[in-house]
Coordinates of C-alpha atoms in Angstrom, one line a residue:
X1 CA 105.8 65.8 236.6
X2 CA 108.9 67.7 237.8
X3 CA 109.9 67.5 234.0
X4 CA 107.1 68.4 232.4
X5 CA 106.6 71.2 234.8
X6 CA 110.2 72.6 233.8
X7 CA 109.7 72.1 230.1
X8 CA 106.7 74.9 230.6
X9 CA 109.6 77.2 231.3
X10 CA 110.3 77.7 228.0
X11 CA 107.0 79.5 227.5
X12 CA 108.0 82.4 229.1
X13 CA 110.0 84.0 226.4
X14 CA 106.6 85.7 225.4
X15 CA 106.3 88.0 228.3
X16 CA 110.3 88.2 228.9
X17 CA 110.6 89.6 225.2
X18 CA 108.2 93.3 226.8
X19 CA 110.5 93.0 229.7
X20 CA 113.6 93.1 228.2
X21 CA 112.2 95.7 225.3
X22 CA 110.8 97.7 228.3
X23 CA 114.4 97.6 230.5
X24 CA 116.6 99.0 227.2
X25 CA 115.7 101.9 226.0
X26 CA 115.1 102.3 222.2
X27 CA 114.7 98.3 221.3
X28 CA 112.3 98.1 218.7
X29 CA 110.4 94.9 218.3
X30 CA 112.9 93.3 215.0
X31 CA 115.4 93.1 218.1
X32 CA 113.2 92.1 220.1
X33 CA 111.9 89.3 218.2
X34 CA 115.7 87.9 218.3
X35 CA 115.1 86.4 222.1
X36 CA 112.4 84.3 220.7
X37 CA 115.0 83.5 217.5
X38 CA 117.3 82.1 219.8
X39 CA 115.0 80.2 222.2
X40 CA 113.2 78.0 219.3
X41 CA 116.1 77.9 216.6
X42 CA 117.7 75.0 218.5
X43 CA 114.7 72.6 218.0
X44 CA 115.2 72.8 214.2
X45 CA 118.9 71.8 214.8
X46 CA 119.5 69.9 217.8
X47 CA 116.1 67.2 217.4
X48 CA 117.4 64.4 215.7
X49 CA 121.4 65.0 216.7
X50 CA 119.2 64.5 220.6
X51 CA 117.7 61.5 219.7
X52 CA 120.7 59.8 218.3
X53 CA 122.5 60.7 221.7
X54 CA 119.7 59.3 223.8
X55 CA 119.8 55.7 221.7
X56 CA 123.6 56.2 223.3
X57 CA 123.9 57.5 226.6
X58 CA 119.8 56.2 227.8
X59 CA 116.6 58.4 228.6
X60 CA 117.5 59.5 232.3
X61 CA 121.1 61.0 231.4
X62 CA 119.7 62.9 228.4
X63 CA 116.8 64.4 230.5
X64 CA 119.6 64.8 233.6
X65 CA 121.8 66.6 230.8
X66 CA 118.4 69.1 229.6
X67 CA 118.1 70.4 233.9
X68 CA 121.8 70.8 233.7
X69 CA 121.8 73.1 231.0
X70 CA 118.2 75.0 232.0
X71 CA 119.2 75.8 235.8
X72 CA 122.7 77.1 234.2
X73 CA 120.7 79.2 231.8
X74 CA 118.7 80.7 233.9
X75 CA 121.2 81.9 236.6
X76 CA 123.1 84.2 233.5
X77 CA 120.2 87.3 233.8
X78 CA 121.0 87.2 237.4
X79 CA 124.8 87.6 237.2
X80 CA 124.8 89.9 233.9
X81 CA 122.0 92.0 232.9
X82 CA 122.6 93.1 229.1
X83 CA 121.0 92.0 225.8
X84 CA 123.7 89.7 224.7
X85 CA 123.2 87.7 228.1
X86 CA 119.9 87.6 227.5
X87 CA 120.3 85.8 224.5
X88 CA 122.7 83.4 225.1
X89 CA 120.3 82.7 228.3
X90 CA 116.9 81.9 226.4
X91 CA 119.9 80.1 223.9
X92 CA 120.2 77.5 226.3
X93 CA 117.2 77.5 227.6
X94 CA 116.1 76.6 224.3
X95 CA 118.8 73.8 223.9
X96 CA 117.9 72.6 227.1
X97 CA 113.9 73.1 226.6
X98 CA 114.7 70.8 223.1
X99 CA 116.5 68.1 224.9
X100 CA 113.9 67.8 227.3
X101 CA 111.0 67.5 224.6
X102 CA 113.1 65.1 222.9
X103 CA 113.5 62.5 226.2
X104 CA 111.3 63.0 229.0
X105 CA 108.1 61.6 227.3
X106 CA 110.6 58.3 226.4
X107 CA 111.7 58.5 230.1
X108 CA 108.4 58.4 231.7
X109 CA 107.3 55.3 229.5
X110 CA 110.2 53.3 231.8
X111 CA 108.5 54.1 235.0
X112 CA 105.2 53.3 234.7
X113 CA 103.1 50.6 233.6
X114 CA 101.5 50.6 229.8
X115 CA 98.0 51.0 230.6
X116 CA 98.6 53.8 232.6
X117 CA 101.2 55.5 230.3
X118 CA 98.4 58.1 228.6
X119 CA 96.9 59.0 231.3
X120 CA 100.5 59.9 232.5
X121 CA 101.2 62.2 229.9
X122 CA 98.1 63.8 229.7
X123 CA 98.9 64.5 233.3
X124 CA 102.1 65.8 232.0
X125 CA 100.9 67.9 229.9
X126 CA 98.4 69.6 232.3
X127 CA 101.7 70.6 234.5
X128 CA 103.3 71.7 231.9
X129 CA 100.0 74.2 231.1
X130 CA 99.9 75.1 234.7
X131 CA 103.6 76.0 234.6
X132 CA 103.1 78.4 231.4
X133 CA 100.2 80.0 233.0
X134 CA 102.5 80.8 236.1
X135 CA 105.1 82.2 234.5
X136 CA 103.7 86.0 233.8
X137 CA 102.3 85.7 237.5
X138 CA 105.3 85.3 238.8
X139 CA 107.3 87.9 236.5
X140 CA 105.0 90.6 237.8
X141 CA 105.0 89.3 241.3
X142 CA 108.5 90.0 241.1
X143 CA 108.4 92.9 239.3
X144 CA 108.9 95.0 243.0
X145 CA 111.6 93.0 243.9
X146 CA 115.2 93.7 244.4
X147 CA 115.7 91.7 241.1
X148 CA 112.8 92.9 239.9
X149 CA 110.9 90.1 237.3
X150 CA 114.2 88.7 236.8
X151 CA 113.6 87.2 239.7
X152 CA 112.2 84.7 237.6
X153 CA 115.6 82.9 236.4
X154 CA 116.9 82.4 239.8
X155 CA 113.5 80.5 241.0
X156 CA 113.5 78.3 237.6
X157 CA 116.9 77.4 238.4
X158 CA 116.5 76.3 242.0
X159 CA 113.4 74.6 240.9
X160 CA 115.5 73.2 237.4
X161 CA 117.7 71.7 240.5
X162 CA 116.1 70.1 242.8
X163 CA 114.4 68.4 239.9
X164 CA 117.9 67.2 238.6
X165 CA 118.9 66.1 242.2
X166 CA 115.6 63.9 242.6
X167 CA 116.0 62.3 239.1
X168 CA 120.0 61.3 239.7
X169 CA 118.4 59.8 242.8
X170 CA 115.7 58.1 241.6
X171 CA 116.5 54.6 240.4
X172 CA 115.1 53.9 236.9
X173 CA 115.1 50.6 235.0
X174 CA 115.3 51.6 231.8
X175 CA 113.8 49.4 229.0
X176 CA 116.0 47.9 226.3
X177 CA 115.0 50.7 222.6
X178 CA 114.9 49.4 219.2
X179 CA 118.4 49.8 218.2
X180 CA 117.0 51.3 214.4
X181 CA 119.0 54.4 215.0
X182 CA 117.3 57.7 214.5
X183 CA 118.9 59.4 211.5
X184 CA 119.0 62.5 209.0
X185 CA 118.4 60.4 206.3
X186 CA 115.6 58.4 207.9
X187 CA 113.7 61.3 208.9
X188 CA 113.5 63.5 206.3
X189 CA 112.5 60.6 203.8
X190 CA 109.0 61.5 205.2
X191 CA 108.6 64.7 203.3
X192 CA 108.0 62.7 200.6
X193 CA 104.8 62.2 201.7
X194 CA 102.9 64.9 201.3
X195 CA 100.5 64.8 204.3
X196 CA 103.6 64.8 206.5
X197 CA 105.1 67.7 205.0
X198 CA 101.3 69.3 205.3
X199 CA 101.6 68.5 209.5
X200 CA 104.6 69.4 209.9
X201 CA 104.2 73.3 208.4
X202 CA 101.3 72.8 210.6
X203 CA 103.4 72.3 213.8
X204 CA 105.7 75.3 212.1
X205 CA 102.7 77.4 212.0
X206 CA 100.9 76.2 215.2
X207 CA 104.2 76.7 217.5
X208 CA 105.2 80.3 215.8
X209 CA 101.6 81.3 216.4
X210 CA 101.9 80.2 219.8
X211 CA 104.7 82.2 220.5
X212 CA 104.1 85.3 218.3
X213 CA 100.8 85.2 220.5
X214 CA 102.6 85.2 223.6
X215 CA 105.0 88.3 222.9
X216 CA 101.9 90.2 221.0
X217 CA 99.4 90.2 223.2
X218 CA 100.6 91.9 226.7
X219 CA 101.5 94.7 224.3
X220 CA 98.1 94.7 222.2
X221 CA 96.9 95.2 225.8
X222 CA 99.4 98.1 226.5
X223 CA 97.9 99.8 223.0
X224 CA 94.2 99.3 223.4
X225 CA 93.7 99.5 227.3
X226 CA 96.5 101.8 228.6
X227 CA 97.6 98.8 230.9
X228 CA 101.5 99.2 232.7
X229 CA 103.5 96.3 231.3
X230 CA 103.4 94.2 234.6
X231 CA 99.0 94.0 234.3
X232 CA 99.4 93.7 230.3
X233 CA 102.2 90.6 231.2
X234 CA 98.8 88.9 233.4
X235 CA 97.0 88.9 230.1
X236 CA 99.0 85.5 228.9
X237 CA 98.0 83.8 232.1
X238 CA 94.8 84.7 230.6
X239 CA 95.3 83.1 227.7
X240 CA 97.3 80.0 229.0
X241 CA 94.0 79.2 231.6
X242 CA 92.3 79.1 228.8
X243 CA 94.6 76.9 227.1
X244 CA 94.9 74.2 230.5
X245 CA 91.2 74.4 230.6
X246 CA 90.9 73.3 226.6
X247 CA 93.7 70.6 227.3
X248 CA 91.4 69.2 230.1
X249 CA 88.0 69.1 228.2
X250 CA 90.1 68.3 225.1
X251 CA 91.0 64.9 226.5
X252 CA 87.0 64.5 227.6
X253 CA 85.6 65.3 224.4
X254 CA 88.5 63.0 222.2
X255 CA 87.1 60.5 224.3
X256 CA 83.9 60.6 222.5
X257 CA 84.3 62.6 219.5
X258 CA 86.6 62.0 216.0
X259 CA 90.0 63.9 216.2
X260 CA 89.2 65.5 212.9
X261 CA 85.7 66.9 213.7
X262 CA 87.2 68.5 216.9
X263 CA 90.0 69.7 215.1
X264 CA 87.9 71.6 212.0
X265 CA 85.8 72.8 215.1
X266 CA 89.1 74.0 217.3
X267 CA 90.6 75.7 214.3
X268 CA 87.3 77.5 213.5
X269 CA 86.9 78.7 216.7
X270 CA 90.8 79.7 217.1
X271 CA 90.2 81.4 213.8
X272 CA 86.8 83.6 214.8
X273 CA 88.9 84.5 217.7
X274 CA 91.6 85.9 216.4
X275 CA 89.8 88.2 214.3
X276 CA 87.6 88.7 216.8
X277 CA 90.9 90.0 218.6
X278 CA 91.4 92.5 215.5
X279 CA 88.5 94.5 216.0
X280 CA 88.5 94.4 219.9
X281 CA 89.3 97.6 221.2
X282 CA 87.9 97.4 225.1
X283 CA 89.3 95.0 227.6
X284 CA 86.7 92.5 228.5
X285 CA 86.7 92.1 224.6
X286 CA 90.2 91.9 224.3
X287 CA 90.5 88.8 227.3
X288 CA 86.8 86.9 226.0
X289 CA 88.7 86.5 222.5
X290 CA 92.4 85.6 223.7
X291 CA 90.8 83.1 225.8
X292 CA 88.2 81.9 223.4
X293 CA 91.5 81.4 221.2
X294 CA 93.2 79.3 223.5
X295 CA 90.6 77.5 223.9
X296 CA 90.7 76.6 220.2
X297 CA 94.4 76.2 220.0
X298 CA 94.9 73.8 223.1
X299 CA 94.6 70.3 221.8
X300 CA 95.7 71.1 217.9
X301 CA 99.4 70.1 218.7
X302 CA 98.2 66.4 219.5
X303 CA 95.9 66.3 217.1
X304 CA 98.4 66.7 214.6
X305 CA 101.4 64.7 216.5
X306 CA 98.6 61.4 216.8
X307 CA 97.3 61.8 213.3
X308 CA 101.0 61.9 211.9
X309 CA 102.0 58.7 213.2
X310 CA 98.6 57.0 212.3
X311 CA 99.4 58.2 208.9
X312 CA 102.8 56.3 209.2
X313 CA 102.7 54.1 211.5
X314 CA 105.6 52.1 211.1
X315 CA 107.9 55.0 211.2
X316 CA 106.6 56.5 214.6
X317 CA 110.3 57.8 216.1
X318 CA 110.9 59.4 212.9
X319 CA 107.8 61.2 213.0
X320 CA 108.1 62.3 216.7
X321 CA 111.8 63.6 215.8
X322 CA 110.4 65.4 212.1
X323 CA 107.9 67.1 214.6
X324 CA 109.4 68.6 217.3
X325 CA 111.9 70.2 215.0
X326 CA 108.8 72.0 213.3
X327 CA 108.5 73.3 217.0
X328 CA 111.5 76.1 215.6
X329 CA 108.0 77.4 213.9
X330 CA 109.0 79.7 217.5
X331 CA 111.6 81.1 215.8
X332 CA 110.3 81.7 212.5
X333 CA 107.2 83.7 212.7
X334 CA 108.4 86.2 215.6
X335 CA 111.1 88.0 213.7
X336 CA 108.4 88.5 211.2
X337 CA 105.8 89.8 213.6
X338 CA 108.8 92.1 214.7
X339 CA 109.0 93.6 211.3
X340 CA 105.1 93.6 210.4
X341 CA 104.6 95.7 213.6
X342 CA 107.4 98.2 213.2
X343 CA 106.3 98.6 209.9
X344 CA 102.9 99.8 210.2
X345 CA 103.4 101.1 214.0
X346 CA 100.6 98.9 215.9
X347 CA 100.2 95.6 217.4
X348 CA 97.0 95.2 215.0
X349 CA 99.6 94.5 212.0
X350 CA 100.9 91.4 214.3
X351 CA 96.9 90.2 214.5
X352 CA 96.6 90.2 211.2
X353 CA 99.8 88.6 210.1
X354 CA 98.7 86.0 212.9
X355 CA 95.5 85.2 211.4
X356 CA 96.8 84.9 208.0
X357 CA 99.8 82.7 208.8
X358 CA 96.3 80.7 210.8
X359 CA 94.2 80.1 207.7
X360 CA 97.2 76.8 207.0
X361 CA 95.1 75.5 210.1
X362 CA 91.7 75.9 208.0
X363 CA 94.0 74.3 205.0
X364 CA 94.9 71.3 207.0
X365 CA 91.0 70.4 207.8
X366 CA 90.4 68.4 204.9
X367 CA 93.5 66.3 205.3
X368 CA 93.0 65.7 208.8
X369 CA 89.7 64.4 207.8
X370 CA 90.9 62.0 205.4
X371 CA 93.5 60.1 207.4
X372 CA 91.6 57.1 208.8
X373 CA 91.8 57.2 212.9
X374 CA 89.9 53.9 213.8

């Protein structure tokens, strides 16, 4: 839970990308948008090279390796304060955030039993939404500090840590893997299917939605409700409560429902809200549609991992790896919000390049439907 709770981390590139823009004078949002770049740009290059090296080393020293590289990154803002530092610190964080993704999930299936192994991650992934939706707290709680919100790095990396400390400690019987090594090759032979390549622009889009939400909103808030940055910066707490409270009643309703009804009705609803969030123009609007959204948005990403590997089921590690490198879909859309809303001068050209980039989501609806989930 540690784990899961540190791989939330990574989520607070949103409202560190105002903060930063905010601290030097002149930034506009293309440079901006290059924190972001270098946070998610490692998953598209370091997923499959990851889970080659945990076939070698084992589960716990790759997930050891991801704290050690986090609680490093995150003690750079603290010792040197400049754009390049910031970089090469959400960098890492990134390369760390990637290994993580890659082996904890693996790790925790050698510690507990197999009937309880789903109700595990789901737990997981509830501390790892409860960890995102702390993040902005916390960066405005510190905003009077002597650090100020940088704060924030010093307090991941203690907690990064002790984490690290209580894993090295914890004996773990690992299980023997499938030695059917993970490779380039191997992977990317599942772009020939063309429902694959279909889910996996769908994790592109999903994750650089995610994100591009995350740096857009506290800002939307600055333009249309005069809000400082540090009460703007609460407004993605909003939406990731909203987004912990879908994962919960997610899980319920999958219980009972079809994954592909849910997910034309999730998408629908993600969709109404953000252009709900175009025409929004008073607060209470503004935080009843962000919320509405993550509500819709919360349990798409497993939708689309679980159908994937029901689609090819006897290729489920390649799938898994294919996947989490469409998670540099954090990297891709950003840069391009960045330009949209320098272009036209508001945080309303972002909304709409958002919802556009959303209507693959209405796309995939069909061909959710048609992969069989009995």
């Amino acid at each position: 839970m540690f784990g899961f709770f540190i791989m939330g981390f990574v989520d607070i590139v949103g409202i560190a990308t105002n903060y930063v823009k905010a601290d030097f004078a002149g930034m506009d949002d293309k440079v901006a948008s290059l924190i972001s770049l270098s946070c998610f740009l490692w998953f598209l290059i370091l997923s499959i090279p990851i889970g080659m090296l945990m076939n070698r080393i084992g589960r716990k020293k790759t997930v050891l390796l991801s704290f050690a590289v986090t609680a490093v990154a995150m003690l750079i803002p603290i010792l040197k304060y400049d754009f390049v530092c910031i970089l090469v610190a959400f960098a890492m964080l990134g390369v760390g955030n990637t290994i993580l993704q890659v082996a904890l999930n693996p790790l925790v299936s050698s510690v507990v039993s197999s009937d309880k192994l789903t109700g595990t991650l789901t737990l997981g992934q509830f501390t790892k939404a409860v960890s995102s939706f702390l993040g902005p707290i916390l960066a405005a709680m510190f905003a009077g500090s002597a650090f100020g919100w940088k704060a924030v790095f010093p307090t991941y990396s203690i907690i990064t840590f002790l984490a690290m400390v209580w894993l090295a400690l914890s004996p773990i019987q690992e299980q023997m893997v499938e030695r059917s090594e993970i490779s380039f090759g191997r992977t990317f032979s599942l772009l020939k299917d063309k429902y694959i390549v279909l889910f996996f622009v769908g994790i592109l889009v999903l994750v650089g939605v995610d994100v591009g939400m995350g740096i857009t909103f506290p800002k939307l808030l600055q333009e249309r409700c005069s809000l400082p940055l540090e009460k703007a910066g609460l407004g993605n707490s909003v939406y990731f409560l909203a987004r912990t409270v879908g994962a919960f009643l997610g899980g319920l309703i999958l219980m009972k429902y079809p994954a592909g009804k849910f997910f034309t009705a999730s998408s629908l609803v993600a969709l109404a809200a953000l252009v709900g969030l175009i025409f929004s123009k008073n607060l209470v609007t503004v935080l009843v549609f962000v919320a509405l959204f993550g509500l819709g948005y919360a349990n798409l990403f497993s939708i689309i991992f679980s159908i994937s590997m029901l689609k090819v089921p006897q290729k489920t590690n390649e799938v898994s790896a294919l996947l989490i490198v469409g998670v540099c879909g954090g990297a891709i859309i950003p840069p391009v919000l960045g330009v949209v809303t320098d272009s036209f001068g508001t945080q309303g050209a972002a909304l709409v390049a958002l919802t556009l980039a959303w209507l693959f989501m209405v796309v995939l609806i069909p061909f959710i439907n048609k992969v069989k989930t009995s």
